[in-house]
């Protein structure tokens, strides 16, 4: 044990004292916060640039009444100017678009199929959708009026539906809330993937370094190869956790400082970083904000924190022992390529499955399966947890993961033990299999 | 002190060591000799518990090898090196502590050795800043620092420059005086034969010879004598000698421009008789029985074994 401690200490210090570690640790939070602010800023800029849309309405339906200018779009009725003139104006970039409703239609259906929109650049999809729905609404009204139903009655008969999402543990959730859940899950899963790759590589490089500097035999005449392997993995895992910890503290401190000094609402920044920047919180939805805050507080944050640590450590053990075995098998980093692919594929798969399956259906069969498979579970399960995963699924997933990493560490240690003393020929998979039997 | 009993080691179908037995007395300098691939390194790795023997036992001071012996063995592997980006002192401390030394003990002894080799001011340098010769000194210190009872050197002088090799050789002999048992393993047999008391020869995973070096040299005596005689009648001399002995021209170095011959005695013939004889034929400047080199003993033993099998 004493020796294991010494090895862990050396590996940890070597990693932590490394310049790239220090730079990455202290620079990344600035980058993340900077990116967040940049996105928030760009969104603002985007919103503040007003689009001017010209309407030429020959339809006699007085459709322009329904087009009320907003903060982002300004509608100008230029029916008097005429289509040809307006086309020129739009082409000269005086306006951003031209909506044209023709006259001389036989019925409303024919009109609905002959409306045109002119613009220099392809218009943004959201805008077109909103124009389409406005016109459709107008046409519906006209149609109903024509068959004698009063506009007043139609208005009364229109309902706004806003579904309240409630789960069985009694929590109410909002759409923004599930956005935050997705965001948190994504961040956690993605972080685990990144750390496994970065720190796994660092374990591998450290093994290769010991081989190429020829110190390995000196070391293993004092300690067992397994101790050395474990020391390396644990030392690097601790360095990784330290990095997480520093980031956590820094982000909290900076966010707090920013909200304090700049008067920016803390929650807005948080949600801007985590959630898609398009989701903007407007003052009208105070209710919704309160709900979101409550939801974040309702999230099993402490459980998430511990599960994150668990999945990070277990996933890291699993993968870094494979990385170490690869490092032991080869003589230089350039020889590692052929062995890297099988390691990286499940990691990437985990992230893609997470992005695709978890968002669309966090408890569907694909997401569930991949959160049990040990090679993807650290990533996929972390993405699912914010949506609430039943405890027995978590237990199964944890159990399978631990059982697998013990098995993999055992196999990897065997390859490692033989590999570190082998120089020269680059081994094939067949050679590795043979080593297992020594 | 060290007993190796019927040790075998297999790598898959390959037999690295085949039923090797021998023992090493305390305080001896022991040569483990054999060509490349004979199995020396495998045996040494077993002694260091880096790999386990598939068959047989190794006893150190009568006790089967176990983890507590690690601190009693010092090992300089053939493939050796140090962490390049670690500082000398820190690294030496780390390696010493892995051998089970306490922090204070390690520091104290390191300072003594650093003083001795005149390298105290390297403590905070990184290995990559040192020359190869300098790094070798550090490597030697970390091998012997914990004052092991048994020191194992695999190809000790390969890679050392002559000055360092001499320095290291002297240090090793000093450690022997202090009571350490030393094992040299090498395929360059001539490099250690002057230092060894005992040797074992390994060839193709099998032990083919073992024993006291001087006794082995006696056993493999060639009865070949180099003689140098100053005479004006070289032809007559050769003619006289070839009546009783087998002779041929030799090419050893002497200070004189004299007749140089190699004389093969039969076991019954005495060297005194030869000397008496050549005294009458001129003035003798060189008279030397050829001591069999480890190389020739090895060749001899291998061919004998081949005949016996």
XYZ file of C-alpha atoms in Angstrom:
747
model
C 0.000 0.000 0.000
C 2.827 2.329 0.923
C 4.320 1.846 -2.530
C 0.989 2.338 -4.251
C 0.656 5.644 -2.432
C 4.106 6.687 -3.614
C 3.231 5.839 -7.208
C -0.115 7.638 -7.045
C 1.612 10.678 -5.602
C 4.248 10.740 -8.307
C 1.745 10.256 -11.140
C -0.541 12.893 -9.690
C 2.221 15.445 -9.188
C 3.740 14.788 -12.605
C 0.352 15.393 -14.186
C -0.631 18.375 -12.090
C 2.709 20.143 -12.397
C 2.563 19.831 -16.134
C 2.234 23.217 -17.814
C -0.564 22.097 -20.106
C -2.603 20.946 -17.099
C -2.235 24.289 -15.384
C -3.057 26.261 -18.504
C -6.031 24.091 -19.417
C -7.415 24.137 -15.887
C -7.314 27.854 -15.385
C -8.040 28.953 -18.919
C -11.009 26.724 -19.707
C -13.496 28.376 -17.315
C -12.670 31.734 -18.897
C -13.242 30.210 -22.296
C -16.551 28.673 -21.237
C -17.793 31.873 -19.661
C -16.477 33.887 -22.577
C -18.304 31.634 -25.003
C -21.485 31.926 -22.986
C -21.302 35.709 -22.969
C -20.459 35.730 -26.658
C -23.478 33.588 -27.496
C -25.721 35.767 -25.335
C -24.323 38.862 -27.012
C -24.701 37.490 -30.522
C -28.272 36.477 -29.811
C -28.987 40.002 -28.660
C -27.410 41.468 -31.768
C -29.408 39.086 -33.887
C -32.602 40.122 -32.185
C -31.894 43.824 -32.413
C -31.463 43.821 -36.153
C -34.987 44.492 -37.404
C -36.137 42.815 -40.589
C -38.280 44.964 -42.865
C -40.838 43.102 -44.883
C -42.907 44.789 -47.552
C -46.442 43.638 -48.170
C -48.240 44.056 -51.495
C -51.766 42.878 -50.951
C -54.025 42.874 -54.017
C -56.336 40.307 -52.520
C -58.829 42.681 -50.974
C -58.749 40.634 -47.806
C -56.938 43.418 -45.918
C -54.477 40.876 -44.764
C -51.899 43.442 -43.680
C -54.043 44.131 -40.648
C -52.864 40.824 -39.198
C -49.210 41.670 -39.678
C -48.309 43.638 -36.603
C -44.709 44.782 -36.432
C -42.673 43.325 -33.590
C -39.195 43.934 -32.145
C -37.601 41.808 -34.792
C -39.818 42.213 -37.831
C -41.333 45.329 -39.248
C -44.134 44.978 -41.800
C -44.748 47.822 -44.246
C -47.815 47.916 -46.438
C -46.798 49.169 -49.904
C -49.781 47.929 -51.861
C -50.105 51.434 -53.361
C -46.604 51.287 -54.804
C -47.284 48.145 -56.783
C -45.543 44.831 -57.190
C -42.974 45.724 -59.866
C -41.765 48.815 -58.000
C -41.481 46.901 -54.740
C -39.560 44.078 -56.383
C -36.952 46.613 -57.461
C -36.768 48.033 -53.938
C -36.212 44.597 -52.445
C -33.647 43.691 -55.065
C -31.789 46.909 -54.270
C -31.717 45.708 -50.659
C -33.866 48.582 -49.353
C -36.091 45.947 -47.735
C -35.479 42.378 -46.625
C -38.444 40.713 -48.260
C -41.640 41.132 -50.218
C -44.870 39.315 -49.521
C -47.247 39.329 -52.465
C -50.892 38.315 -52.498
C -52.358 38.375 -56.028
C -55.852 39.389 -57.076
C -58.157 37.598 -59.473
C -58.476 34.282 -57.673
C -61.570 32.150 -57.955
C -61.652 31.018 -54.359
C -59.594 31.182 -51.187
C -57.931 27.818 -51.868
C -56.587 29.126 -55.146
C -55.327 32.220 -53.353
C -53.671 30.123 -50.691
C -51.619 28.413 -53.398
C -50.572 31.525 -55.274
C -48.995 33.689 -52.564
C -45.370 34.640 -53.231
C -42.446 35.831 -51.169
C -39.500 37.585 -52.807
C -36.141 38.119 -51.176
C -32.458 38.438 -52.111
C -31.319 35.885 -49.466
C -33.386 32.834 -48.643
C -35.660 33.926 -45.766
C -35.329 32.314 -42.369
C -37.573 29.376 -41.795
C -39.190 30.719 -38.620
C -40.263 33.882 -40.374
C -41.827 32.030 -43.308
C -43.661 29.717 -40.915
C -45.080 32.637 -38.960
C -46.203 34.437 -42.125
C -47.816 31.237 -43.392
C -49.724 30.696 -40.185
C -50.906 34.289 -40.104
C -52.249 34.086 -43.632
C -53.815 30.690 -43.002
C -55.561 32.129 -39.989
C -56.815 35.094 -41.991
C -58.100 32.815 -44.742
C -59.889 30.652 -42.210
C -61.587 33.712 -40.739
C -62.625 34.973 -44.182
C -63.957 31.557 -45.075
C -65.980 31.247 -41.871
C -67.275 34.808 -42.228
C -68.358 34.056 -45.762
C -70.549 31.219 -44.533
C -72.029 33.477 -41.881
C -70.151 32.901 -38.680
C -69.376 36.054 -36.741
C -65.751 36.934 -36.186
C -66.556 37.403 -32.517
C -67.699 33.805 -32.213
C -64.617 32.492 -33.954
C -62.399 34.379 -31.542
C -64.273 32.927 -28.606
C -63.986 29.472 -30.110
C -60.167 29.738 -30.352
C -58.237 28.208 -27.465
C -54.629 28.551 -26.386
C -53.359 25.303 -24.962
C -50.339 25.135 -22.707
C -49.700 21.659 -21.351
C -48.378 21.307 -17.821
C -45.955 18.387 -17.656
C -46.218 16.529 -14.395
C -44.383 13.357 -13.376
C -45.453 10.893 -10.717
C -43.101 12.113 -8.038
C -45.285 15.188 -8.060
C -42.925 17.633 -9.759
C -44.255 19.878 -12.419
C -41.977 20.526 -15.358
C -41.792 23.117 -18.054
C -40.391 22.887 -21.548
C -37.562 25.151 -20.550
C -36.947 22.828 -17.630
C -36.502 19.848 -19.895
C -34.156 21.991 -21.955
C -32.062 22.486 -18.856
C -32.209 18.791 -18.100
C -31.003 17.973 -21.582
C -28.300 20.582 -21.223
C -27.091 19.316 -17.851
C -27.112 15.723 -19.042
C -25.267 16.617 -22.236
C -22.630 18.565 -20.356
C -22.101 15.761 -17.844
C -21.967 13.009 -20.473
C -19.765 15.010 -22.781
C -17.388 15.934 -19.959
C -17.021 12.268 -19.017
C -16.228 11.374 -22.619
C -13.692 14.188 -22.937
C -12.001 13.298 -19.684
C -11.778 9.625 -20.527
C -10.113 10.457 -23.832
C -7.790 13.137 -22.466
C -6.743 11.353 -19.282
C -6.772 7.911 -20.900
C -4.294 9.236 -23.420
C -2.240 10.660 -20.623
C -2.071 7.242 -18.924
C -1.032 5.718 -22.223
C 1.676 8.298 -22.816
C 2.994 7.784 -19.320
C 3.264 4.029 -19.947
C 5.019 4.620 -23.254
C 7.376 7.096 -21.608
C 8.415 4.529 -19.034
C 9.020 2.057 -21.799
C 11.016 4.315 -24.057
C 13.071 5.782 -21.224
C 13.773 2.190 -20.160
C 13.017 2.920 -16.531
C 10.229 0.378 -16.417
C 12.370 -2.589 -15.426
C 14.006 -0.596 -12.653
C 10.574 0.237 -11.278
C 9.029 -3.202 -11.520
C 11.979 -4.734 -9.717
C 10.637 -2.733 -6.759
C 6.880 -2.899 -7.261
C 4.439 -5.218 -8.950
C 3.365 -4.166 -12.450
C -0.229 -4.220 -11.242
C 0.599 -1.731 -8.505
C 2.280 0.508 -11.028
C -0.713 0.271 -13.363
C -3.164 1.049 -10.563
C -1.004 3.888 -9.285
C -0.991 5.427 -12.724
C -4.724 5.125 -13.219
C -5.614 6.403 -9.760
C -3.086 9.245 -9.951
C -4.523 10.419 -13.248
C -8.104 10.018 -12.063
C -7.307 12.221 -9.073
C -5.750 14.825 -11.333
C -8.946 14.723 -13.403
C -11.130 15.144 -10.330
C -8.980 18.031 -9.167
C -9.520 19.663 -12.524
C -13.296 19.208 -12.245
C -13.212 20.624 -8.771
C -11.211 23.686 -9.751
C -13.521 24.290 -12.680
C -16.572 23.982 -10.511
C -15.230 26.449 -7.988
C -14.031 28.871 -10.655
C -17.298 28.835 -12.562
C -19.275 29.436 -9.382
C -16.986 32.251 -8.284
C -16.960 33.942 -11.660
C -20.674 33.606 -12.230
C -21.322 35.038 -8.822
C -18.845 37.842 -9.350
C -20.309 38.612 -12.742
C -23.853 38.740 -11.437
C -22.729 40.871 -8.536
C -20.674 43.430 -10.411
C -22.436 43.594 -13.737
C -25.931 43.230 -12.441
C -26.599 40.436 -14.873
C -29.163 37.993 -13.681
C -27.322 34.921 -12.488
C -29.996 32.545 -13.659
C -30.067 33.974 -17.141
C -26.365 33.370 -17.624
C -26.549 29.883 -16.234
C -29.403 28.927 -18.489
C -27.824 30.663 -21.445
C -24.749 28.545 -21.054
C -26.489 25.310 -20.504
C -29.562 25.588 -22.601
C -29.676 26.428 -26.231
C -29.201 30.166 -26.464
C -32.442 30.557 -28.394
C -34.420 29.869 -25.280
C -34.655 33.359 -23.942
C -36.310 34.202 -20.719
C -38.537 37.192 -21.039
C -39.908 39.131 -18.138
C -43.469 38.222 -19.068
C -42.971 34.653 -18.060
C -42.135 35.284 -14.462
C -44.173 32.295 -13.561
C -42.169 30.143 -15.848
C -38.883 31.424 -14.417
C -39.961 30.555 -10.925
C -40.965 27.152 -12.147
C -37.615 26.588 -13.856
C -35.695 27.643 -10.792
C -37.773 25.301 -8.724
C -37.159 22.551 -11.209
C -33.414 23.031 -11.119
C -33.540 22.910 -7.364
C -35.759 19.859 -7.579
C -33.270 18.057 -9.795
C -31.403 15.378 -7.877
C -28.291 17.550 -7.949
C -26.507 15.779 -5.127
C -27.339 12.379 -6.566
C -26.151 13.627 -9.919
C -22.936 14.844 -8.404
C -22.131 11.503 -6.794
C -23.229 9.529 -9.814
C -21.082 11.744 -11.969
C -18.051 10.985 -9.792
C -18.918 7.284 -9.812
C -19.408 7.059 -13.566
C -16.337 9.132 -14.229
C -14.117 6.957 -12.041
C -15.557 3.644 -13.228
C -15.554 4.646 -16.867
C -12.063 5.967 -16.482
C -10.826 2.734 -14.891
C -12.401 0.759 -17.687
C -10.948 2.784 -20.514
C -7.629 3.864 -19.053
C -6.654 0.275 -18.309
C -7.200 -0.425 -21.994
C -5.188 2.665 -22.851
C -2.422 1.442 -20.531
C -2.413 -1.989 -22.163
C -2.086 -0.332 -25.565
C 0.756 1.825 -24.296
C 2.503 -1.242 -22.941
C 2.123 -3.156 -26.182
C 3.782 -0.583 -28.419
C 7.138 1.158 -28.443
C 6.043 4.620 -29.520
C 2.950 6.715 -29.759
C 2.834 6.457 -33.542
C 2.261 2.720 -33.247
C -0.897 3.127 -31.202
C -3.250 3.959 -34.086
C -4.325 0.462 -35.001
C -5.395 -0.205 -31.421
C -7.071 3.145 -30.804
C -10.082 2.753 -33.062
C -11.861 0.057 -31.017
C -11.403 2.229 -27.930
C -12.671 5.468 -29.379
C -15.674 4.057 -31.268
C -17.775 3.145 -28.205
C -17.031 6.550 -26.670
C -18.192 8.397 -29.755
C -21.153 6.057 -30.059
C -22.069 6.881 -26.463
C -22.123 10.597 -27.182
C -24.144 10.208 -30.396
C -26.642 7.864 -28.833
C -26.883 10.325 -25.989
C -27.500 13.279 -28.284
C -29.940 11.465 -30.514
C -31.792 8.932 -28.401
C -31.803 10.594 -25.009
C -33.201 13.890 -26.288
C -35.990 12.281 -28.277
C -36.862 9.638 -25.710
C -34.796 9.502 -22.522
C -36.443 6.276 -21.376
C -36.758 4.567 -24.754
C -35.238 1.183 -25.501
C -32.127 2.563 -27.242
C -31.232 4.982 -24.460
C -31.950 2.344 -21.818
C -29.856 -0.333 -23.517
C -26.883 1.938 -24.036
C -27.047 3.109 -20.446
C -26.565 -0.503 -19.349
C -23.779 -1.452 -21.793
C -20.661 -0.678 -19.732
C -18.666 0.881 -22.568
C -21.281 3.564 -23.167
C -23.125 3.655 -19.841
C -20.967 6.330 -18.152
C -21.903 8.757 -20.915
C -25.472 7.741 -21.741
C -26.574 7.214 -18.143
C -25.269 10.630 -17.129
C -27.382 12.126 -19.909
C -30.485 10.246 -18.745
C -30.210 10.883 -15.033
C -31.653 14.436 -15.038
C -34.883 12.974 -16.458
C -35.166 10.649 -13.510
C -34.031 7.049 -13.934
C -35.446 4.356 -11.714
C -32.996 3.235 -9.053
C -32.887 -0.397 -10.160
C -31.742 0.615 -13.646
C -28.967 2.683 -12.109
C -27.973 -0.208 -9.858
C -27.886 -2.654 -12.788
C -25.886 -0.208 -14.871
C -23.422 0.420 -12.030
C -23.077 -3.272 -11.313
C -22.424 -4.193 -14.948
C -19.936 -1.356 -15.232
C -17.999 -2.362 -12.127
C -17.974 -6.044 -13.085
C -16.720 -5.143 -16.552
C -14.024 -2.828 -15.371
C -12.705 -5.457 -12.970
C -12.590 -7.932 -15.853
C -10.994 -5.446 -18.233
C -8.442 -4.288 -15.671
C -7.514 -7.938 -15.098
C -7.022 -8.597 -18.811
C -5.307 -5.275 -19.427
C -2.953 -5.869 -16.511
C -1.868 -9.147 -18.091
C -1.110 -7.504 -21.408
C 0.553 -4.645 -19.569
C 2.761 -6.972 -17.537
C 4.118 -8.703 -20.619
C 4.085 -5.683 -22.900
C 6.224 -3.394 -20.780
C 9.154 -5.797 -21.080
C 8.792 -6.317 -24.824
C 10.761 -4.168 -27.182
C 11.057 -4.105 -30.929
C 8.379 -5.792 -32.945
C 4.980 -4.122 -32.981
C 2.567 -6.754 -31.717
C -0.535 -7.882 -33.564
C -3.858 -8.683 -31.917
C -2.792 -12.321 -32.139
C 0.332 -11.568 -30.105
C -1.749 -9.797 -27.470
C -3.982 -12.841 -27.227
C -0.910 -15.026 -26.758
C 0.342 -12.780 -23.948
C -2.887 -13.359 -22.076
C -1.974 -16.997 -21.772
C 1.571 -16.541 -20.460
C 23.169 -17.338 0.118
C 21.168 -17.787 -3.051
C 19.930 -21.171 -4.118
C 18.256 -21.845 -7.403
C 16.550 -25.217 -7.522
C 15.280 -26.744 -10.762
C 13.917 -23.521 -12.127
C 12.090 -23.591 -15.451
C 10.287 -20.854 -17.333
C 8.095 -21.142 -20.406
C 6.677 -18.486 -22.698
C 3.948 -20.311 -24.547
C 5.759 -23.101 -26.339
C 9.101 -21.442 -25.954
C 11.325 -22.740 -23.170
C 13.287 -19.854 -21.712
C 14.856 -21.779 -18.830
C 15.104 -25.517 -18.608
C 15.617 -26.983 -15.150
C 18.355 -24.658 -13.960
C 19.988 -25.287 -10.565
C 22.967 -23.697 -8.914
C 23.860 -21.840 -5.783
C 25.828 -18.724 -5.009
C 27.908 -18.455 -1.846
C 27.725 -15.353 0.305
C 30.138 -12.596 -0.587
C 31.000 -14.057 -3.964
C 31.244 -12.301 -7.276
C 29.269 -14.550 -9.519
C 29.231 -14.542 -13.293
C 26.074 -15.598 -15.081
C 27.368 -16.120 -18.568
C 25.965 -17.159 -21.884
C 25.276 -15.870 -25.364
C 22.346 -13.639 -26.206
C 19.026 -15.392 -25.801
C 20.424 -18.070 -23.515
C 17.957 -17.230 -20.754
C 20.062 -15.034 -18.476
C 17.622 -12.165 -18.364
C 14.699 -14.505 -17.736
C 16.546 -15.965 -14.772
C 17.408 -12.541 -13.416
C 13.821 -11.402 -13.773
C 12.797 -14.418 -11.715
C 15.313 -13.447 -9.035
C 13.812 -9.962 -9.000
C 10.274 -11.358 -8.882
C 9.411 -9.510 -12.057
C 8.229 -12.814 -13.494
C 7.500 -16.016 -11.664
C 9.203 -19.323 -12.341
C 6.864 -21.919 -13.801
C 8.721 -24.669 -11.988
C 11.311 -24.820 -9.253
C 12.206 -22.643 -6.317
C 14.556 -19.839 -5.491
C 15.792 -19.527 -1.929
C 17.441 -16.424 -0.551
C 19.177 -17.138 2.744
C 17.176 -20.331 2.960
C 13.860 -18.563 2.572
C 11.704 -18.819 -0.498
C 11.621 -15.556 -2.465
C 8.902 -13.216 -1.298
C 8.049 -9.561 -1.304
C 10.202 -8.750 1.704
C 13.266 -9.655 -0.335
C 12.713 -6.809 -2.777
C 14.453 -4.390 -0.445
C 17.417 -6.756 -0.134
C 18.134 -6.908 -3.838
C 19.643 -4.207 -5.994
C 19.112 -4.598 -9.693
C 20.645 -2.792 -12.632
C 18.759 -4.084 -15.668
C 20.204 -4.282 -19.138
C 17.411 -2.028 -20.384
C 17.847 0.831 -17.965
C 16.968 4.463 -17.802
C 15.407 7.181 -15.698
C 12.441 9.523 -16.005
C 13.778 12.180 -18.331
C 11.748 15.115 -17.115
C 12.044 14.381 -13.409
C 14.623 16.056 -11.234
C 17.609 13.979 -10.182
C 17.099 14.247 -6.440
C 13.349 13.768 -6.545
C 13.728 10.767 -8.801
C 16.416 9.146 -6.671
C 14.236 9.684 -3.607
C 11.259 8.122 -5.373
C 13.174 5.035 -6.473
C 14.771 4.664 -3.046
C 11.408 4.861 -1.332
C 9.939 2.299 -3.706
C 12.657 -0.002 -2.368
C 11.227 0.586 1.071
C 13.605 3.198 2.474
C 12.285 5.899 4.735
C 12.358 9.503 3.560
C 15.078 10.569 5.999
C 17.226 7.498 5.428
C 17.035 7.858 1.667
C 17.946 11.522 1.756
C 20.878 10.996 4.096
C 22.381 8.148 2.066
C 21.791 9.901 -1.219
C 23.718 12.934 -0.024
C 26.636 10.673 0.952
C 26.726 9.069 -2.476
C 26.254 12.350 -4.308
C 29.143 13.740 -2.313
C 31.266 10.714 -3.149
C 30.660 11.047 -6.884
C 30.935 14.835 -6.735
C 27.474 15.420 -8.136
C 25.771 17.217 -5.246
C 24.817 20.203 -7.384
C 22.838 18.017 -9.774
C 20.081 17.487 -7.222
C 17.673 19.902 -8.875
C 18.628 19.193 -12.462
C 16.438 17.183 -14.750
C 17.832 13.946 -16.155
C 17.446 15.267 -19.687
C 19.897 18.055 -18.848
C 22.599 15.542 -17.908
C 25.013 13.766 -20.214
C 24.719 10.032 -20.625
C 27.729 9.384 -18.403
C 26.269 11.574 -15.666
C 22.943 9.780 -15.842
C 24.750 6.464 -15.499
C 26.246 7.563 -12.208
C 22.793 8.431 -10.912
C 21.532 5.086 -12.176
C 24.271 3.249 -10.310
C 23.583 5.132 -7.091
C 19.887 4.273 -7.101
C 20.792 0.626 -7.677
C 23.008 0.321 -4.615
C 21.578 3.020 -2.356
C 19.470 0.746 -0.162
C 22.553 -1.358 0.653
C 21.205 -4.627 -0.704
C 22.688 -7.976 0.283
C 22.415 -9.146 -3.283
C 23.357 -6.995 -6.242
C 22.450 -8.033 -9.743
C 24.009 -6.334 -12.734
C 22.722 -7.263 -16.167
C 25.295 -6.353 -18.816
C 26.794 -3.892 -16.327
C 29.388 -2.275 -18.545
C 27.472 -1.915 -21.756
C 26.830 1.733 -22.392
C 29.274 2.929 -19.742
C 32.275 4.870 -20.979
C 35.655 3.451 -19.850
C 36.124 6.025 -17.088
C 32.723 5.372 -15.595
C 33.078 1.623 -16.100
C 36.297 1.702 -14.075
C 34.692 3.826 -11.385
C 31.685 1.533 -11.194
C 33.844 -1.609 -11.164
C 35.799 -0.256 -8.200
C 32.617 0.653 -6.379
C 31.275 -2.833 -6.961
C 34.413 -4.410 -5.528
C 34.126 -2.126 -2.529
C 30.560 -3.285 -1.985
C 31.811 -6.847 -2.165
C 34.331 -6.098 0.600
C 31.457 -4.825 2.677
C 29.806 -8.207 2.320
C 27.450 -7.898 -0.631
C 26.982 -10.799 -2.989
C 27.244 -9.777 -6.603
C 25.883 -11.317 -9.768
C 27.145 -10.216 -13.150
C 25.172 -11.320 -16.121
C 26.741 -10.800 -19.516
C 27.315 -12.266 -22.921
C 30.631 -10.441 -23.179
C 32.384 -13.017 -21.083
C 35.830 -11.431 -21.224
C 34.483 -8.278 -19.580
C 33.857 -9.871 -16.198
C 36.087 -12.930 -16.002
C 38.755 -10.999 -14.157
C 36.296 -10.033 -11.439
C 34.354 -13.268 -10.968
C 35.003 -15.966 -8.398
C 32.295 -18.290 -9.613
C 30.501 -18.678 -12.859
C 27.565 -20.441 -14.404
C 27.313 -20.917 -18.127
C 23.896 -21.025 -19.705
C 23.296 -21.977 -23.291
C 19.963 -22.468 -25.029
C 18.041 -22.371 -21.737
C 20.187 -25.066 -20.157
C 22.990 -24.870 -17.635
C 26.065 -26.377 -19.189
C 28.760 -25.510 -16.697
C 29.223 -24.144 -13.223
C 31.930 -23.732 -10.652
C 34.873 -21.867 -9.304
C 36.483 -19.920 -12.100
C 40.053 -21.018 -11.364
C 39.043 -24.646 -11.106
C 37.190 -24.440 -14.367
C 40.196 -22.891 -15.984
C 42.265 -25.786 -14.662
C 39.739 -28.281 -15.889
C 39.686 -26.775 -19.323
C 43.437 -26.423 -19.375
C 44.761 -26.520 -22.922
C 48.426 -27.316 -22.175
C 49.320 -24.715 -24.720
C 52.440 -22.691 -23.992
C 53.550 -19.532 -25.629
C 57.312 -19.321 -25.822
C 59.652 -16.629 -27.061
C 63.342 -17.405 -27.580
C 66.155 -15.236 -28.705
C 68.302 -17.271 -31.048
C 70.053 -17.024 -34.363
C 69.127 -20.556 -35.292
C 65.370 -20.435 -35.506
C 65.032 -23.293 -37.941
C 67.186 -25.577 -35.848
C 65.142 -24.702 -32.774
C 61.876 -25.574 -34.449
C 63.314 -28.829 -35.717
C 64.557 -29.821 -32.240
C 61.236 -29.004 -30.587
C 59.063 -30.710 -33.143
C 60.735 -33.997 -32.239
C 58.973 -34.034 -28.856
C 56.187 -31.482 -29.164
C 53.535 -30.196 -31.486
C 54.453 -26.646 -32.445
C 53.245 -23.837 -34.613
C 54.168 -20.216 -35.199
C 52.588 -17.794 -32.815
C 51.815 -14.129 -32.990
C 51.736 -12.767 -29.436
C 53.368 -9.470 -28.617
C 56.849 -9.293 -27.119
C 59.379 -6.567 -26.697
C 61.999 -8.490 -28.641
C 62.234 -9.531 -32.197
C 62.540 -13.209 -31.361
C 61.209 -16.572 -32.419
C 57.666 -16.954 -31.216
C 56.029 -20.350 -30.998
C 52.967 -22.040 -29.628
C 53.762 -25.408 -28.071
C 51.152 -28.050 -27.350
C 52.061 -30.343 -24.450
C 50.582 -33.731 -23.890
C 49.159 -34.344 -20.436
C 52.148 -36.541 -19.511
C 54.693 -33.921 -20.504
C 55.774 -31.412 -17.881
C 56.261 -27.756 -18.455
C 59.596 -27.828 -16.594
C 60.996 -30.259 -19.155
C 59.956 -27.908 -21.927
C 61.555 -24.981 -20.192
C 64.793 -26.917 -19.587
C 64.857 -27.881 -23.205
C 64.400 -24.423 -24.661
C 66.918 -22.970 -22.240
C 69.551 -24.997 -24.037
C 68.480 -23.633 -27.405
C 68.651 -19.913 -26.748
C 67.721 -17.276 -24.201
C 64.099 -17.504 -23.135
C 62.253 -14.150 -23.242
C 58.673 -15.388 -22.893
C 57.202 -18.488 -21.302
C 53.498 -18.572 -20.547
C 50.825 -21.173 -20.183
C 47.763 -20.041 -21.997
C 44.845 -19.627 -19.588
C 41.647 -20.678 -21.274
C 39.369 -17.679 -21.795
C 35.719 -17.949 -20.818
C 34.996 -17.836 -24.493
C 37.055 -20.869 -25.237
C 35.744 -22.700 -22.181
C 32.272 -21.930 -23.389
C 32.973 -23.164 -26.914
C 34.558 -26.257 -25.480
C 31.727 -26.996 -23.111
C 29.113 -26.448 -25.781
C 30.832 -28.814 -28.193
C 31.348 -31.383 -25.414
C 27.712 -31.196 -24.553
C 26.871 -31.612 -28.182
C 29.050 -34.757 -28.347
C 27.594 -36.126 -25.111
C 24.072 -35.719 -26.316
